[in-house]
Amino acid sequence: MAPTLPLRRQLERVAGNNEVPASGVSLDKTTASVEVGETIKLNATVVPANATNRTVAFTSADDTVASVAQDGTVTGIKAGTVVITAAINGKTATATITVE
């Protein structure tokens, strides 16, 4: 008798693996300025357009200068310059934000 594939592999073989990984991310701005106490929005674009997981994680290199929400809204906290990073699937895009 021939060896059988584990059930999971059998199901993947029948159903196919429909997951499409994100291969990149870009931001609509690479530089921007914001006033202390004000906000700007960074919009991320994930490629390919049919990627299964399109959730981008935003981070600020210095939360004391500007914070960033997970929807890409950047809030200026104090004067300075900070890099905001958008990441997905190991791919990143950055924007340099000047807080005035």
C-alpha positions as semicolon CSV with decimal commas, in nm:
position;residue;x (nm);y (nm);z (nm)
1;M;0,000;0,000;0,000
2;A;0,134;0,345;-0,092
3;P;0,192;0,590;0,193
4;T;-0,083;0,849;0,237
5;L;-0,037;1,219;0,274
6;P;-0,131;1,375;0,606
7;L;-0,492;1,498;0,603
8;R;-0,394;1,865;0,592
9;R;-0,180;1,816;0,282
10;Q;-0,458;1,616;0,120
11;L;-0,704;1,898;0,184
12;E;-0,461;2,161;0,052
13;R;-0,407;1,951;-0,256
14;V;-0,783;1,927;-0,317
15;A;-0,884;2,280;-0,212
16;G;-0,566;2,453;-0,321
17;N;-0,386;2,708;-0,111
18;N;-0,565;3,033;-0,196
19;E;-0,344;3,254;0,021
20;V;-0,178;3,535;-0,170
21;P;0,110;3,688;0,029
22;A;0,182;4,060;0,027
23;S;0,498;4,128;-0,170
24;G;0,535;4,495;-0,089
25;V;0,399;4,813;0,062
26;S;0,428;5,180;-0,030
27;L;0,315;5,506;0,129
28;D;0,146;5,799;-0,043
29;K;0,397;6,037;0,118
30;T;0,771;5,991;0,177
31;T;0,807;6,326;0,353
32;A;0,553;6,550;0,525
33;S;0,520;6,821;0,787
34;V;0,271;6,848;1,070
35;E;0,218;7,104;1,345
36;V;0,244;7,008;1,712
37;G;-0,100;6,881;1,815
38;E;-0,218;6,833;1,457
39;T;-0,252;6,516;1,249
40;I;-0,177;6,394;0,899
41;K;-0,274;6,067;0,737
42;L;-0,034;5,826;0,568
43;N;-0,208;5,591;0,327
44;A;-0,044;5,255;0,262
45;T;-0,085;5,053;-0,056
46;V;-0,023;4,679;-0,039
47;V;0,080;4,483;-0,347
48;P;-0,043;4,275;-0,504
49;A;-0,394;4,416;-0,488
50;N;-0,534;4,068;-0,420
51;A;-0,307;3,994;-0,122
52;T;-0,493;3,787;0,135
53;N;-0,355;3,974;0,437
54;R;-0,362;4,350;0,381
55;T;-0,307;4,456;0,743
56;V;-0,022;4,707;0,764
57;A;0,152;4,776;1,097
58;F;0,261;5,137;1,152
59;T;0,538;5,234;1,395
60;S;0,709;5,556;1,496
61;A;1,085;5,563;1,550
62;D;1,030;5,820;1,829
63;D;0,690;5,838;1,998
64;T;0,799;6,153;2,182
65;V;0,812;6,345;1,849
66;A;0,511;6,190;1,673
67;S;0,283;5,896;1,736
68;V;0,112;5,690;1,470
69;A;-0,217;5,501;1,491
70;Q;-0,269;5,171;1,311
71;D;-0,478;5,350;1,047
72;G;-0,175;5,565;0,953
73;T;-0,280;5,882;1,135
74;V;0,031;6,064;1,258
75;T;0,002;6,310;1,548
76;G;0,271;6,570;1,606
77;I;0,379;6,576;1,972
78;K;0,690;6,798;1,984
79;A;0,917;6,970;1,734
80;G;1,159;6,736;1,560
81;T;1,192;6,480;1,283
82;V;1,081;6,118;1,299
83;V;1,061;5,822;1,064
84;I;0,728;5,640;1,041
85;T;0,744;5,284;0,911
86;A;0,466;5,081;0,749
87;A;0,532;4,707;0,747
88;I;0,367;4,393;0,616
89;N;0,507;4,046;0,559
90;G;0,864;4,163;0,617
91;K;0,836;4,445;0,362
92;T;0,857;4,809;0,472
93;A;0,802;5,164;0,350
94;T;0,900;5,478;0,537
95;A;0,804;5,843;0,560
96;T;1,008;6,115;0,727
97;I;0,782;6,346;0,924
98;T;0,887;6,691;1,043
99;V;0,692;6,820;1,341
100;E;0,692;7,200;1,361
